[in-house]
Amino acid sequence: SCGICVEKCPFDAIEIINLPQELQDDPAHRYGENAFSLYGLPAPQEGQVTGILGPNGIGKTTAVRILAGELEPNLGRHEESPGWDEVLEAYRGTELQDYIADVRDGEVTVARKPQYVDQIPEQFDGNTRELLERTNERDALDDLVERLSIGPVMEQSIDDLSGGELQRVALAATLARDTDFYFLDEITPYLDIGQRVTAARLIRELAEEENRSMLVVEHDLAILDLLADTLHVAYGEPGAYGVITAPKSVRNGINEYLSGYLENENMRIRPDPIEFEEHAPRTATHGDVLVEYPDLRKSYGDGEFTLDVEGGEIRENEVLGIVGPNGIGKSTFAKLLTGDLEPTTGDADLDLEISYKPQYVTIDQHMRVDAFLSSITDQFGSSYWNTEIAQPLQLERIMEQNLSDLSGGERQRVAIAACLSDSADLYLLDEPSAHLDVEQRVQATSAIRRYAEQQDATVMVIDHDIYTIDLLADRLMVFDGEPAVNGRASAPQPMRDGMNEFLANLEVTFRRDERTSRPRINKPESQLDREQKREGEYYYAP
Ligand code: ADP
Ligand code: ADP
């Protein structure tokens, strides 16, 4: 059973134990008999950024299609649609009344950024300039191009852009449009933290300065917190039904979501809370040394890009977080470790066997998930493998699907499983959080940690989601420099020192939420921001 209901299951499937208030009302939309139903709708507001926080498959796209006027909601009566007038009647007196009246009258225009930017090259032939000029409706393109650093790729074919470049181009293309309502489905995948903060500021400015309605789905909680004015939590059974709550303050919405209990709804959405350790960052393990390396330098060509690596050691059994902007030499460092690249100076001689999950997951052969994974490990299907890999990564339900049919989040989980299942000295995961929802990030994080502990494996994780890094890493390597020009890699250091160095480069400080200890980005130049910068405590502030 889905564990939620009391009187009557909306699907006639199960006996109901505790039907939440929302499910006792009519849904906003039901696709058909026993098909997905959506309860509640988000309420976009002029001049505001409205966030939605919840898992994939819960009806966010359905809600947006309704708000965009593309899908006429049937209020659960899928046999005969009631029509917009009756829908308006149903929402009279709610925050959505005026908005729905405008939709009915065909007066709402919408710009949308899709979730999977990787698919844009299949849909567009041409270069960046051509794509952006088609959406330049507000005369804001030059500013967007500059602030999102798109200039260097303006003449490049869309086919040749990296994921991070595509994400920024897609954001610029959406925000350049002149519409009432903007919907952005995930803004952070493939962006580094600096780029994430810039994207968040651009979205806020469009709301505040141009009085537009912005609706954003986002799984990076630190960025969502910075970005949104109000928040709807979405919960339910992916594929069966979804409930979009009434708006909450962003702080309460995120806190309740993390705690696993929605207060106004009196609804438990997860058995255990997600907890952050207060100020004691995890004490570094003192395992044996897996590898020690001296100072290294790697230059490409005639020194177009140079990476300097400070000598250090990687310990057995630790999870080493790697942070720093894009284009700064993180992958180059990984290739020095594998021996795929020779350093220009310094003697590496490491030759470690590394199992690597790249940032852009491109497994899309016509092969079933189970066949693919069993070709990697003979542990496939063992109870150990099921408990440690398949379950936490929620693979059971997709085992029989084809790799090419998987969604971005499903593909990511298969790629993480494949990486961890291989036998190697070192496991290197590049942006495992991309396209995972919050729940999945937490589960993947604990799977990776447990795996390191139980298999005596050493894991290195590059990620830009600060919560993922905080929950995952024992120590940090910090990369700094000028993207595409030069990079410098610090030796692995304790979490507090590493976070301070990393965030000082970015000039961003975090405070702790009083209730949950969750780190929150301080307003630049606020009193706390200035105090913490003065004391050099950027993250684990007392
Ligand atoms: P999200 O955006 O949260 O991932 P969606 O709104 O895309 O969720 O989908 C929610 C559910 O509705 C999914 O289970 C999906 O399969 C189902 N669904 C979407 N469109 C249709 C449709 N036209 N007919 C029937 N079911 C649909
Ligand atoms: P990151 O992983 O931090 O994003 P990379 O190590 O991939 O950074 O790249 C750092 C810089 O080196 C980038 O400017 C990239 O274009 C350049 N670069 C990477 N590989 C090569 C190569 N084989 N030849 C020349 N330049 C390269």
XYZ file of C-alpha atoms and ligand atoms in Angstrom:
596
model
C 0.000 0.000 0.000
C 1.139 3.559 -0.469
C 0.637 4.033 3.268
C -1.342 7.213 3.148
C -5.081 6.845 2.950
C -8.087 6.179 5.282
C -11.558 5.941 3.888
C -11.411 5.324 0.243
C -8.368 5.007 -1.917
C -8.653 7.337 -4.912
C -7.544 4.416 -7.077
C -9.780 1.789 -5.476
C -6.580 -0.123 -5.104
C -6.014 -0.404 -1.408
C -7.723 -0.052 1.871
C -7.188 3.382 3.189
C -5.830 4.176 6.601
C -5.293 7.900 6.818
C -6.517 9.975 3.913
C -4.904 13.402 3.924
C -7.233 16.382 3.667
C -6.071 17.199 0.149
C -7.060 13.804 -1.198
C -10.595 14.137 0.153
C -11.213 16.982 -2.287
C -11.458 16.628 -6.032
C -8.142 16.590 -7.850
C -7.214 19.445 -10.159
C -6.722 16.912 -12.887
C -6.900 13.203 -13.494
C -5.530 11.729 -16.713
C -8.014 8.845 -16.733
C -9.533 5.976 -14.801
C -6.847 4.804 -12.344
C -4.378 7.163 -13.995
C -2.204 9.824 -12.408
C -4.118 12.485 -10.440
C -2.857 15.875 -9.412
C -4.174 17.506 -6.254
C -3.567 21.214 -5.744
C -1.832 23.693 -8.017
C 1.021 26.102 -7.446
C 0.042 29.767 -7.399
C 2.420 31.986 -9.362
C 2.446 35.605 -8.170
C 3.485 38.713 -10.058
C 6.804 40.010 -8.868
C 7.609 36.793 -7.020
C 9.649 33.661 -7.416
C 7.568 30.630 -6.452
C 9.450 27.406 -5.822
C 8.309 23.807 -6.033
C 10.178 21.211 -3.999
C 9.456 17.539 -4.495
C 10.381 14.348 -6.291
C 10.209 13.699 -10.011
C 7.057 12.091 -11.446
C 4.778 13.882 -9.010
C 2.921 16.137 -11.449
C 5.029 19.294 -11.650
C 4.928 19.332 -15.446
C 1.202 18.591 -15.403
C 0.692 21.595 -13.110
C 2.714 23.851 -15.380
C 0.827 22.715 -18.470
C -2.370 23.723 -16.687
C -0.970 27.107 -15.650
C 0.251 27.662 -19.214
C -3.244 27.018 -20.573
C -2.076 23.970 -22.551
C -3.999 21.460 -20.505
C -7.568 22.136 -19.439
C -7.882 20.733 -15.917
C -10.820 18.318 -15.594
C -11.235 18.487 -11.794
C -11.056 14.703 -11.754
C -13.909 14.230 -14.229
C -11.890 12.690 -16.999
C -14.972 11.426 -18.882
C -16.359 14.864 -19.602
C -14.191 17.886 -19.082
C -16.016 20.621 -17.132
C -14.489 23.539 -19.085
C -12.650 26.630 -17.917
C -15.718 28.413 -16.508
C -16.380 25.673 -14.036
C -12.679 25.415 -13.225
C -12.691 29.121 -12.460
C -15.701 28.586 -10.222
C -13.837 25.845 -8.348
C -10.907 28.197 -7.693
C -13.026 31.229 -6.768
C -11.782 32.796 -3.566
C -8.363 31.149 -3.836
C -5.062 32.734 -4.727
C -5.382 31.253 -8.194
C -8.688 32.911 -9.097
C -7.283 35.850 -11.060
C -4.601 33.780 -12.671
C -7.071 31.150 -13.875
C -9.376 33.848 -15.223
C -6.461 35.123 -17.317
C -5.638 31.640 -18.546
C -9.262 31.090 -19.517
C -9.223 34.347 -21.469
C -6.007 33.344 -23.239
C -4.129 36.212 -21.644
C -1.187 34.385 -20.106
C 2.041 34.036 -22.047
C 4.663 31.561 -20.903
C 8.397 30.970 -21.381
C 9.811 27.627 -20.308
C 13.232 26.180 -19.642
C 13.172 22.419 -20.053
C 14.615 20.077 -17.439
C 16.982 18.150 -19.707
C 19.134 20.671 -21.518
C 21.103 17.765 -23.021
C 18.213 17.315 -25.467
C 18.401 20.837 -26.924
C 20.984 19.914 -29.638
C 18.534 17.365 -31.065
C 15.930 20.084 -31.413
C 17.980 22.967 -32.751
C 20.446 23.270 -35.640
C 22.631 26.320 -35.550
C 24.941 28.240 -33.282
C 24.388 29.912 -29.932
C 23.870 33.381 -31.445
C 21.136 32.097 -33.775
C 19.340 30.350 -30.941
C 19.476 33.341 -28.614
C 18.477 35.906 -31.216
C 15.211 34.082 -31.765
C 14.170 34.709 -28.167
C 15.542 38.230 -27.731
C 12.184 39.845 -26.983
C 13.016 42.164 -24.059
C 16.235 43.611 -25.383
C 18.025 42.022 -22.436
C 20.182 39.586 -24.318
C 23.510 41.435 -24.108
C 23.243 41.639 -20.341
C 22.278 37.959 -20.012
C 25.127 36.864 -22.297
C 27.616 38.848 -20.291
C 26.475 37.808 -16.845
C 26.158 34.145 -17.784
C 29.578 34.270 -19.529
C 28.161 32.977 -22.791
C 30.328 35.314 -24.938
C 33.076 32.749 -25.715
C 30.579 30.252 -27.189
C 28.332 32.672 -29.151
C 29.565 31.455 -32.541
C 29.837 27.814 -31.499
C 27.390 25.224 -32.822
C 24.822 24.142 -30.238
C 25.946 20.547 -30.925
C 29.407 21.317 -29.506
C 28.386 22.896 -26.203
C 29.109 21.203 -22.872
C 26.264 20.584 -20.411
C 27.180 23.650 -18.344
C 27.241 25.837 -21.446
C 23.901 24.445 -22.649
C 22.359 25.117 -19.253
C 23.447 28.769 -19.347
C 22.327 29.224 -22.963
C 18.933 27.684 -22.117
C 18.557 30.031 -19.145
C 19.450 33.060 -21.245
C 17.048 31.974 -24.012
C 14.190 31.638 -21.518
C 14.848 34.820 -19.547
C 15.256 36.835 -22.771
C 11.615 36.187 -23.679
C 8.933 38.776 -22.927
C 6.169 36.838 -21.158
C 4.050 37.057 -18.005
C 4.976 33.703 -16.604
C 8.354 31.948 -16.638
C 8.742 28.328 -15.726
C 12.232 26.983 -15.056
C 12.538 23.257 -14.508
C 15.865 22.822 -12.648
C 18.408 25.554 -13.134
C 21.512 24.077 -11.488
C 22.611 20.855 -13.226
C 26.172 21.188 -14.612
C 26.643 24.702 -13.211
C 29.273 25.511 -10.612
C 28.255 27.403 -7.484
C 29.191 30.824 -8.827
C 27.077 30.188 -11.931
C 24.199 28.893 -9.784
C 24.188 32.049 -7.686
C 24.274 34.205 -10.842
C 21.330 32.302 -12.339
C 19.384 32.743 -9.097
C 20.053 36.506 -9.087
C 18.935 36.898 -12.717
C 15.656 35.131 -11.974
C 15.041 37.257 -8.870
C 15.740 40.447 -10.779
C 13.241 39.582 -13.500
C 10.590 39.070 -10.824
C 11.431 42.154 -8.783
C 12.335 44.671 -11.444
C 9.955 43.606 -14.235
C 7.147 42.285 -12.049
C 7.030 38.875 -13.723
C 5.796 35.587 -12.219
C 8.540 33.009 -11.894
C 7.975 29.346 -11.052
C 11.051 27.245 -10.378
C 11.529 23.542 -9.687
C 14.889 23.034 -7.999
C 16.608 20.299 -5.993
C 19.670 22.253 -4.827
C 18.272 23.418 -1.514
C 20.851 26.111 -0.819
C 20.030 27.737 -4.161
C 16.261 27.253 -3.793
C 16.502 28.985 -0.443
C 18.301 31.931 -2.016
C 15.976 32.095 -4.988
C 12.372 31.679 -3.927
C 9.892 33.925 -2.095
C 7.417 31.145 -1.370
C 7.499 27.398 -1.709
C 5.038 24.634 -2.537
C 6.043 21.183 -1.380
C 4.997 18.349 -3.690
C 4.505 14.828 -2.378
C 2.644 11.651 -3.217
C 3.354 8.451 -5.096
C 5.309 9.120 -8.272
C 3.234 7.878 -11.198
C 0.063 7.437 -9.092
C -0.836 10.773 -7.566
C 0.774 14.011 -6.520
C -0.245 16.693 -4.043
C 0.981 20.259 -4.321
C 0.625 21.966 -0.950
C -0.525 25.503 -0.307
C 2.406 27.924 -0.354
C 4.730 27.955 2.645
C 7.533 30.286 3.554
C 10.697 29.009 1.914
C 12.356 28.440 5.247
C 9.457 26.429 6.676
C 8.898 24.552 3.437
C 12.498 23.359 3.237
C 12.681 22.624 6.966
C 9.476 20.608 6.937
C 10.599 18.787 3.843
C 13.900 17.857 5.488
C 12.196 16.846 8.723
C 9.934 14.495 6.733
C 6.758 15.953 8.266
C 4.485 18.637 6.776
C 2.912 20.515 9.651
C -0.195 22.180 8.177
C -0.987 19.057 6.200
C -0.296 16.801 9.193
C 1.465 14.525 6.788
C 4.546 12.369 7.129
C 6.373 12.133 3.807
C 9.477 10.239 4.951
C 10.183 8.045 8.003
C 13.455 9.755 8.947
C 14.595 13.363 8.915
C 17.562 14.484 6.846
C 20.017 15.950 9.336
C 23.051 18.142 9.051
C 25.820 18.019 11.588
C 26.019 21.325 13.410
C 29.476 22.776 13.425
C 31.556 19.749 13.862
C 32.382 18.791 10.347
C 33.164 15.115 10.156
C 36.579 14.439 11.626
C 38.871 13.166 8.950
C 39.584 9.454 8.962
C 43.068 8.339 9.771
C 43.193 5.375 7.471
C 46.304 4.136 5.726
C 47.599 6.147 2.837
C 46.342 4.883 -0.517
C 48.556 7.137 -2.542
C 50.927 9.997 -1.991
C 51.804 12.408 -4.771
C 54.296 15.286 -5.042
C 53.659 18.772 -6.461
C 52.570 18.336 -10.079
C 52.105 20.629 -13.043
C 50.204 19.912 -16.228
C 50.123 22.307 -19.193
C 48.174 21.760 -22.388
C 49.698 22.807 -25.724
C 51.773 25.954 -25.364
C 50.474 26.594 -21.903
C 46.929 27.512 -22.955
C 45.838 25.991 -19.687
C 48.089 25.112 -16.751
C 47.129 23.211 -13.634
C 49.330 23.262 -10.518
C 48.651 20.548 -7.982
C 49.920 20.857 -4.430
C 51.343 17.519 -3.294
C 49.248 15.480 -0.865
C 47.954 12.089 0.088
C 44.689 10.274 -0.412
C 43.716 7.897 2.373
C 42.146 4.519 2.091
C 38.516 4.423 2.965
C 37.844 8.142 2.803
C 35.381 10.145 0.768
C 37.263 13.078 -0.654
C 35.144 15.969 -1.864
C 36.399 18.052 -4.777
C 35.071 21.568 -5.197
C 35.836 24.447 -7.518
C 34.537 26.200 -10.615
C 34.106 24.552 -13.999
C 37.046 24.640 -16.405
C 39.654 24.760 -13.650
C 41.382 21.383 -14.047
C 39.388 18.919 -11.945
C 39.102 16.348 -14.736
C 42.709 16.981 -15.701
C 43.722 16.054 -12.145
C 41.674 12.860 -12.364
C 43.489 11.900 -15.571
C 46.852 12.489 -13.886
C 45.797 10.017 -11.203
C 44.754 7.372 -13.707
C 47.964 7.791 -15.676
C 45.985 8.775 -18.789
C 47.895 12.060 -18.728
C 51.574 12.575 -17.971
C 52.388 15.606 -15.829
C 54.528 18.284 -17.497
C 56.638 18.507 -14.346
C 56.649 16.317 -11.231
C 56.786 12.579 -11.022
C 53.361 11.064 -10.581
C 53.835 7.358 -11.314
C 50.492 6.607 -9.727
C 48.854 4.155 -12.051
C 45.778 3.786 -9.927
C 42.912 1.710 -11.191
C 40.066 4.222 -11.231
C 36.384 3.637 -11.795
C 35.035 6.876 -13.238
C 31.557 8.305 -13.612
C 31.750 11.278 -15.951
C 29.680 14.439 -15.487
C 27.565 13.934 -18.590
C 26.190 10.460 -18.484
C 25.932 9.172 -22.027
C 25.005 5.521 -21.571
C 22.212 5.088 -24.073
C 22.851 1.797 -25.795
C 19.915 -0.437 -26.614
C 20.536 -2.652 -23.651
C 18.497 -3.383 -20.591
C 19.625 -1.966 -17.249
C 20.016 -5.452 -15.717
C 22.085 -6.704 -18.665
C 24.283 -3.626 -18.522
C 24.942 -3.876 -14.774
C 25.520 -7.627 -14.770
C 28.144 -7.117 -17.480
C 30.065 -4.953 -14.995
C 30.019 -7.053 -11.823
C 29.500 -10.700 -11.014
C 28.088 -9.467 -7.697
C 24.996 -8.386 -9.652
C 21.859 -9.764 -8.002
C 23.640 -10.970 -4.853
C 21.892 -9.978 -1.639
C 24.864 -7.800 -0.750
C 24.713 -5.938 -4.050
C 20.933 -5.595 -3.812
C 21.114 -4.116 -0.319
C 24.066 -1.829 -0.836
C 23.611 -0.699 -4.442
C 20.268 -1.547 -6.025
C 18.015 -0.598 -3.108
C 19.480 2.752 -2.086
C 19.734 3.775 -5.737
C 16.147 2.633 -6.388
C 17.094 0.467 -9.335
C 14.601 -2.355 -8.864
C 11.812 -0.638 -10.720
C 13.917 0.186 -13.769
C 15.936 -3.039 -14.149
C 13.946 -4.198 -17.159
C 13.972 -0.894 -18.986
C 16.230 0.033 -21.845
C 19.120 2.386 -21.089
C 17.973 4.620 -23.937
C 14.499 5.048 -22.399
C 15.672 6.246 -18.984
C 15.029 9.744 -17.636
C 18.002 11.890 -16.605
C 17.692 10.960 -12.936
C 17.322 7.243 -13.707
C 20.364 7.311 -15.976
C 22.360 9.046 -13.253
C 21.480 6.328 -10.717
C 22.439 3.554 -13.121
C 25.750 5.306 -13.823
C 26.516 5.660 -10.095
C 25.716 1.953 -9.619
C 27.939 1.015 -12.554
C 30.810 3.085 -11.200
C 30.603 1.625 -7.682
C 30.138 -1.949 -8.956
C 33.409 -2.042 -10.828
C 36.482 -3.135 -8.911
C 39.046 -0.369 -8.578
C 41.469 1.361 -6.189
C 39.632 4.626 -6.407
C 36.077 5.583 -7.345
C 35.685 8.981 -8.953
C 32.194 10.399 -9.349
C 31.752 13.629 -11.261
C 28.520 15.432 -10.259
C 26.466 12.487 -9.013
C 23.729 14.894 -7.808
C 22.769 16.112 -11.304
C 19.077 15.457 -12.030
C 18.481 13.617 -8.757
C 15.719 14.930 -6.530
C 16.469 15.691 -2.877
C 15.397 12.262 -1.667
C 17.550 10.542 -4.250
C 20.538 12.753 -3.454
C 20.353 11.755 0.179
C 19.987 8.071 -0.677
C 22.798 8.149 -3.234
C 24.981 9.993 -0.727
C 24.479 7.408 1.965
C 24.964 4.566 -0.533
C 28.304 6.056 -1.561
C 29.402 6.551 2.062
C 28.365 3.078 3.147
C 30.081 1.604 0.157
C 33.329 3.367 1.031
C 33.091 2.137 4.624
C 32.139 -1.450 3.897
C 34.333 -2.088 0.895
C 37.336 -0.182 2.217
C 36.954 1.808 -0.942
C 38.343 5.265 -1.530
C 35.943 7.639 -3.206
C 36.447 11.045 -4.760
C 33.353 13.110 -5.519
C 33.210 16.276 -7.572
C 29.957 18.088 -6.901
C 28.544 21.610 -6.870
C 25.645 20.949 -4.501
C 27.020 22.137 -1.184
C 24.563 19.958 0.812
C 25.660 16.862 -1.091
C 29.310 17.668 -0.409
C 28.611 18.408 3.261
C 26.732 15.126 3.747
C 29.293 13.115 1.800
C 32.858 14.221 2.274
C 35.461 13.531 4.985
C 37.990 15.947 3.518
C 38.088 18.464 0.703
C 40.329 19.342 -2.214
C 39.774 22.922 -3.338
C 40.414 24.038 -6.911
C 40.839 27.711 -7.662
C 42.172 29.917 -10.445
C 40.871 31.359 -13.686
C 38.690 28.988 -15.719
C 40.257 27.969 -19.056
C 43.488 29.827 -18.148
C 45.015 28.311 -15.024
C 44.057 26.223 -12.029
C 45.528 25.401 -8.641
C 44.589 22.352 -6.593
C 45.064 22.327 -2.823
C 46.170 19.207 -0.978
C 43.248 17.362 0.648
C 42.328 19.259 3.817
C 39.865 18.992 6.701
C 36.272 20.024 5.872
C 36.288 23.270 7.836
C 39.521 24.550 6.287
C 38.445 23.393 2.844
C 35.002 24.995 2.998
C 36.523 28.236 4.263
C 39.039 28.371 1.448
C 36.460 27.464 -1.192
C 33.774 29.889 -0.045
C 36.269 32.707 0.535
C 37.097 32.437 -3.174
C 33.390 32.813 -3.911
C 32.764 35.433 -1.202
C 29.702 33.506 -0.003
C 29.014 32.779 3.680
C 26.495 30.404 5.263
C 24.641 30.565 8.561
C 22.884 27.720 10.346
C 19.134 27.459 10.430
C 18.142 27.491 14.096
C 15.762 24.586 13.849
C 17.473 22.113 11.569
C 21.145 23.195 11.482
C 20.733 23.372 7.733
C 23.263 25.747 6.159
C 21.687 28.816 4.525
C 23.404 31.375 2.294
C 23.741 34.777 4.002
C 22.629 37.928 2.236
C 25.757 39.628 0.881
C 26.803 42.494 3.171
C 24.362 41.463 5.910
C 25.684 41.709 9.434
C 26.335 37.972 9.681
C 28.001 37.940 6.273
C 30.415 40.690 7.288
C 31.115 39.180 10.712
C 31.800 35.723 9.341
C 34.077 37.064 6.625
C 36.013 39.002 9.232
C 36.443 35.856 11.319
C 37.166 33.645 8.342
C 34.261 31.286 9.197
C 32.426 30.835 5.922
C 30.520 27.612 6.505
C 30.706 25.890 9.878
C 30.070 29.105 11.751
C 29.472 28.673 15.476
P 6.899 15.646 -12.991
O 6.956 16.872 -13.843
O 6.708 15.935 -11.534
O 8.048 14.707 -13.213
P 4.624 14.928 -14.689
O 3.577 15.967 -14.494
O 5.434 14.992 -15.932
O 5.558 14.838 -13.393
O 3.932 13.494 -14.659
C 3.220 13.022 -13.543
C 2.592 11.682 -13.892
O 1.557 11.872 -14.863
C 3.558 10.680 -14.501
O 3.336 9.439 -13.901
C 3.186 10.647 -15.953
O 3.446 9.369 -16.483
C 1.702 10.951 -15.925
N 1.273 11.598 -17.170
C 1.813 12.697 -17.735
N 1.164 13.030 -18.873
C 0.183 12.102 -19.034
C -0.842 11.895 -20.026
N -0.989 12.724 -21.060
N -1.648 10.828 -19.857
C -1.520 10.006 -18.810
N -0.577 10.135 -17.843
C 0.268 11.182 -17.953
P 37.123 20.921 -15.000
O 37.098 19.430 -14.855
O 37.511 21.640 -13.745
O 35.854 21.495 -15.589
P 39.110 20.381 -17.085
O 40.248 19.685 -16.413
O 38.169 19.546 -17.870
O 38.316 21.294 -16.023
O 39.673 21.487 -18.065
C 40.481 22.585 -17.646
C 40.872 23.416 -18.886
O 41.740 22.642 -19.705
C 39.688 23.815 -19.764
O 39.913 25.134 -20.226
C 39.757 22.828 -20.904
O 39.222 23.417 -22.076
C 41.252 22.594 -21.031
N 41.548 21.257 -21.575
C 41.085 20.079 -21.103
N 41.592 19.039 -21.804
C 42.407 19.588 -22.769
C 43.214 19.032 -23.818
N 43.309 17.702 -24.007
N 43.898 19.893 -24.606
C 43.826 21.237 -24.394
N 43.079 21.816 -23.435
C 42.371 21.009 -22.619
